[in-house]
Amino acid sequence: MAIDPKLAEDLKSQGVHVTSFEGLINWGRSSSLWPLQFGLACCAIEMIAATMAKYDMARFGAEVFRPSPRQADLMIVAGTVTKKMAPQVVRLYNQMAEPKYVIAMGACAISGGPFKDGYNVLKGIDRFIPVDVSIPGCPPRPEALLHGLITLREKIAKEKLIGTTRARHADPNGPGDLPVPEFGPHDLEPTFNPDVWNPPSIAREASES
Amino acid sequence: MTPDLPAILARVQAALPAATLAHLRNPGPAAQDSLLVATDSLVAVCQFLRDTPELAFDFLSNVTGVDWPQPAKADTVAMPAEGTPPAACGFLEVVYHLYSTSRRAGPLVLRARTLDREAQVFIPSVVSVYRSAEFQEREIFDLFGVIFTGHPDLRRILMWEEFMDHPMRKDYVAPDDYEYEPTPHDAVLEKAKQHYPATSEI
């Protein structure tokens, strides 16, 4: 099943590239990630900078920011997700075609960041959509976004398309559209999606009490 | 340039005898005094301040709200003038900052107070005088719950329409969606105690 690396190297020197279909498909997917063009706060400015000439995200095949979720396969949640915006983000995620990936960029998208204790900010977009790569920072530098993108590429390159450990999008019984939270009288309803977000129960250290 | 409040007050009183105004002094270091305007004369006073050529307060820079659950506190910040007894119950206050671009004067600070914090939360809208008040009054309606009578489009502007609370009020209780905090202390520690049991081994 697996290709002998030495044999593959020998063939490569002769101009023959040996790979698996899985490797070929993953190589194609990871090399042309098209991000969805939207930004929510100041992280979006760094995301824009990452696409410009100095940092040049095009080197990694991810420069084509698509204005439509139907054409995008990477959602970069760049910025503070307010509770008012969260249903729209989930809806955009649902509208993207599989395979799709999510990068949570910055402290706000990961956890709510400095606005965590506020009444109007979602405490992390991972409560509603599955996040593949989280990039800490406030905001992260463009290099950090590129590092996150490369991390995602490595993750895609290792994806299995068949078998029990196959990727979510290759599983016909995988989840479909995620439920979009409703606006409730005091908070979003529900406040998180238990299929996506399962925080471990943490015991508090008794010495701090 | 801070406007001469006693002179403006006298001028308004002379032109509008029915208007009830009071000069509130600010004992703090800012010493920014303000005019407390009765709600029924607010629009007339704003109209007068804008249209009188010698005053010409043509620019409403800012409208904001203050929640005073305990009215006595409001009086320690801004001492009420004689004849304005503090309200028995709490009230909501709306603060207006007026500038005159032509005279390069301002800010002139106006305050208006509701009767209480629950049912009588009405303040007349000044949108008919200052168009720039429209969104800011919507914001105060959203966050404080002041109802601006005569506002052309009084809807929530920041929170969603189904939202029931007024988050900037002092007695607002945020949703209890606490999650893990690595180094809890003070109020956060109290929340942590409620949400996570302490381990016994340490």
mmCIF file with all atom_site columns, C-alpha atoms in Angstrom, chain A residues 83-84 111 116-121 123 127 183-188 191 197 200-209, chain B residues 143 157-160 162-165 167-168 172 174-175 177 179-182 184 188-189 192-193 196-199 202:
data_model
loop_
_atom_site.group_PDB
_atom_site.id
_atom_site.type_symbol
_atom_site.label_atom_id
_atom_site.label_alt_id
_atom_site.label_comp_id
_atom_site.label_asym_id
_atom_site.label_entity_id
_atom_site.label_seq_id
_atom_site.pdbx_PDB_ins_code
_atom_site.Cartn_x
_atom_site.Cartn_y
_atom_site.Cartn_z
_atom_site.occupancy
_atom_site.B_iso_or_equiv
_atom_site.pdbx_formal_charge
_atom_site.auth_seq_id
_atom_site.auth_comp_id
_atom_site.auth_asym_id
_atom_site.auth_atom_id
_atom_site.pdbx_PDB_model_num
ATOM 1  C CA . LYS A 1 83  ? -23.556 37.434 19.246 1.00 0.00 ? 83  LYS A CA 1
ATOM 2  C CA . LYS A 1 84  ? -25.473 39.392 16.640 1.00 0.00 ? 84  LYS A CA 1
ATOM 3  C CA . SER A 1 111 ? -12.257 32.788 22.969 1.00 0.00 ? 111 SER A CA 1
ATOM 4  C CA . LYS A 1 116 ? -14.798 37.702 26.855 1.00 0.00 ? 116 LYS A CA 1
ATOM 5  C CA . ASP A 1 117 ? -16.628 39.136 29.847 1.00 0.00 ? 117 ASP A CA 1
ATOM 6  C CA . GLY A 1 118 ? -18.883 41.279 27.709 1.00 0.00 ? 118 GLY A CA 1
ATOM 7  C CA . TYR A 1 119 ? -22.552 40.643 27.170 1.00 0.00 ? 119 TYR A CA 1
ATOM 8  C CA . ASN A 1 120 ? -22.455 40.885 23.393 1.00 0.00 ? 120 ASN A CA 1
ATOM 9  C CA . VAL A 1 121 ? -19.425 38.892 22.261 1.00 0.00 ? 121 VAL A CA 1
ATOM 10 C CA . LYS A 1 123 ? -16.777 33.427 23.582 1.00 0.00 ? 123 LYS A CA 1
ATOM 11 C CA . ARG A 1 127 ? -18.933 26.942 19.979 1.00 0.00 ? 127 ARG A CA 1
ATOM 12 C CA . PHE A 1 183 ? -31.701 35.338 18.730 1.00 0.00 ? 183 PHE A CA 1
ATOM 13 C CA . GLY A 1 184 ? -33.164 34.828 22.169 1.00 0.00 ? 184 GLY A CA 1
ATOM 14 C CA . PRO A 1 185 ? -34.475 37.376 24.664 1.00 0.00 ? 185 PRO A CA 1
ATOM 15 C CA . HIS A 1 186 ? -31.237 37.344 26.672 1.00 0.00 ? 186 HIS A CA 1
ATOM 16 C CA . ASP A 1 187 ? -28.661 35.377 24.700 1.00 0.00 ? 187 ASP A CA 1
ATOM 17 C CA . LEU A 1 188 ? -28.255 33.215 21.641 1.00 0.00 ? 188 LEU A CA 1
ATOM 18 C CA . THR A 1 191 ? -25.541 29.241 23.458 1.00 0.00 ? 191 THR A CA 1
ATOM 19 C CA . TRP A 1 197 ? -18.182 22.080 21.217 1.00 0.00 ? 197 TRP A CA 1
ATOM 20 C CA . PRO A 1 200 ? -13.851 19.139 29.204 1.00 0.00 ? 200 PRO A CA 1
ATOM 21 C CA . SER A 1 201 ? -15.089 19.555 32.744 1.00 0.00 ? 201 SER A CA 1
ATOM 22 C CA . ILE A 1 202 ? -12.273 21.130 34.678 1.00 0.00 ? 202 ILE A CA 1
ATOM 23 C CA . ALA A 1 203 ? -11.757 20.791 38.380 1.00 0.00 ? 203 ALA A CA 1
ATOM 24 C CA . ARG A 1 204 ? -10.658 23.939 40.131 1.00 0.00 ? 204 ARG A CA 1
ATOM 25 C CA . GLU A 1 205 ? -7.569  23.650 42.292 1.00 0.00 ? 205 GLU A CA 1
ATOM 26 C CA . ALA A 1 206 ? -8.648  23.670 45.905 1.00 0.00 ? 206 ALA A CA 1
ATOM 27 C CA . SER A 1 207 ? -5.682  25.743 47.028 1.00 0.00 ? 207 SER A CA 1
ATOM 28 C CA . GLU A 1 208 ? -7.076  28.750 45.219 1.00 0.00 ? 208 GLU A CA 1
ATOM 29 C CA . SER A 1 209 ? -10.367 28.743 47.073 1.00 0.00 ? 209 SER A CA 1
ATOM 30 C CA . LEU B 2 143 ? -28.690 50.027 25.999 1.00 0.00 ? 143 LEU B CA 1
ATOM 31 C CA . ILE B 2 157 ? -29.442 49.519 16.897 1.00 0.00 ? 157 ILE B CA 1
ATOM 32 C CA . LEU B 2 158 ? -26.727 47.349 18.470 1.00 0.00 ? 158 LEU B CA 1
ATOM 33 C CA . MET B 2 159 ? -28.477 44.363 19.984 1.00 0.00 ? 159 MET B CA 1
ATOM 34 C CA . TRP B 2 160 ? -30.932 42.217 18.062 1.00 0.00 ? 160 TRP B CA 1
ATOM 35 C CA . GLU B 2 162 ? -35.646 40.080 20.110 1.00 0.00 ? 162 GLU B CA 1
ATOM 36 C CA . PHE B 2 163 ? -33.322 41.151 22.922 1.00 0.00 ? 163 PHE B CA 1
ATOM 37 C CA . MET B 2 164 ? -35.229 42.091 26.055 1.00 0.00 ? 164 MET B CA 1
ATOM 38 C CA . ASP B 2 165 ? -32.611 43.620 28.379 1.00 0.00 ? 165 ASP B CA 1
ATOM 39 C CA . PRO B 2 167 ? -27.208 45.990 29.069 1.00 0.00 ? 167 PRO B CA 1
ATOM 40 C CA . MET B 2 168 ? -25.794 49.320 30.232 1.00 0.00 ? 168 MET B CA 1
ATOM 41 C CA . TYR B 2 172 ? -28.254 44.249 34.178 1.00 0.00 ? 172 TYR B CA 1
ATOM 42 C CA . ALA B 2 174 ? -25.294 39.156 31.907 1.00 0.00 ? 174 ALA B CA 1
ATOM 43 C CA . PRO B 2 175 ? -25.989 35.586 30.767 1.00 0.00 ? 175 PRO B CA 1
ATOM 44 C CA . ASP B 2 177 ? -21.963 31.576 30.362 1.00 0.00 ? 177 ASP B CA 1
ATOM 45 C CA . GLU B 2 179 ? -16.108 29.102 31.197 1.00 0.00 ? 179 GLU B CA 1
ATOM 46 C CA . TYR B 2 180 ? -12.650 28.076 32.325 1.00 0.00 ? 180 TYR B CA 1
ATOM 47 C CA . GLU B 2 181 ? -10.333 30.771 33.562 1.00 0.00 ? 181 GLU B CA 1
ATOM 48 C CA . PRO B 2 182 ? -6.731  29.710 34.328 1.00 0.00 ? 182 PRO B CA 1
ATOM 49 C CA . PRO B 2 184 ? -9.493  33.083 38.679 1.00 0.00 ? 184 PRO B CA 1
ATOM 50 C CA . VAL B 2 188 ? -14.271 35.516 38.573 1.00 0.00 ? 188 VAL B CA 1
ATOM 51 C CA . LEU B 2 189 ? -13.177 33.226 41.393 1.00 0.00 ? 189 LEU B CA 1
ATOM 52 C CA . ALA B 2 192 ? -15.462 29.570 39.247 1.00 0.00 ? 192 ALA B CA 1
ATOM 53 C CA . LYS B 2 193 ? -16.543 28.258 42.637 1.00 0.00 ? 193 LYS B CA 1
ATOM 54 C CA . TYR B 2 196 ? -16.345 24.042 38.900 1.00 0.00 ? 196 TYR B CA 1
ATOM 55 C CA . PRO B 2 197 ? -15.955 21.909 41.999 1.00 0.00 ? 197 PRO B CA 1
ATOM 56 C CA . ALA B 2 198 ? -12.626 22.121 43.743 1.00 0.00 ? 198 ALA B CA 1
ATOM 57 C CA . THR B 2 199 ? -10.335 19.138 43.546 1.00 0.00 ? 199 THR B CA 1
ATOM 58 C CA . ILE B 2 202 ? -4.256  19.616 46.575 1.00 0.00 ? 202 ILE B CA 1
#
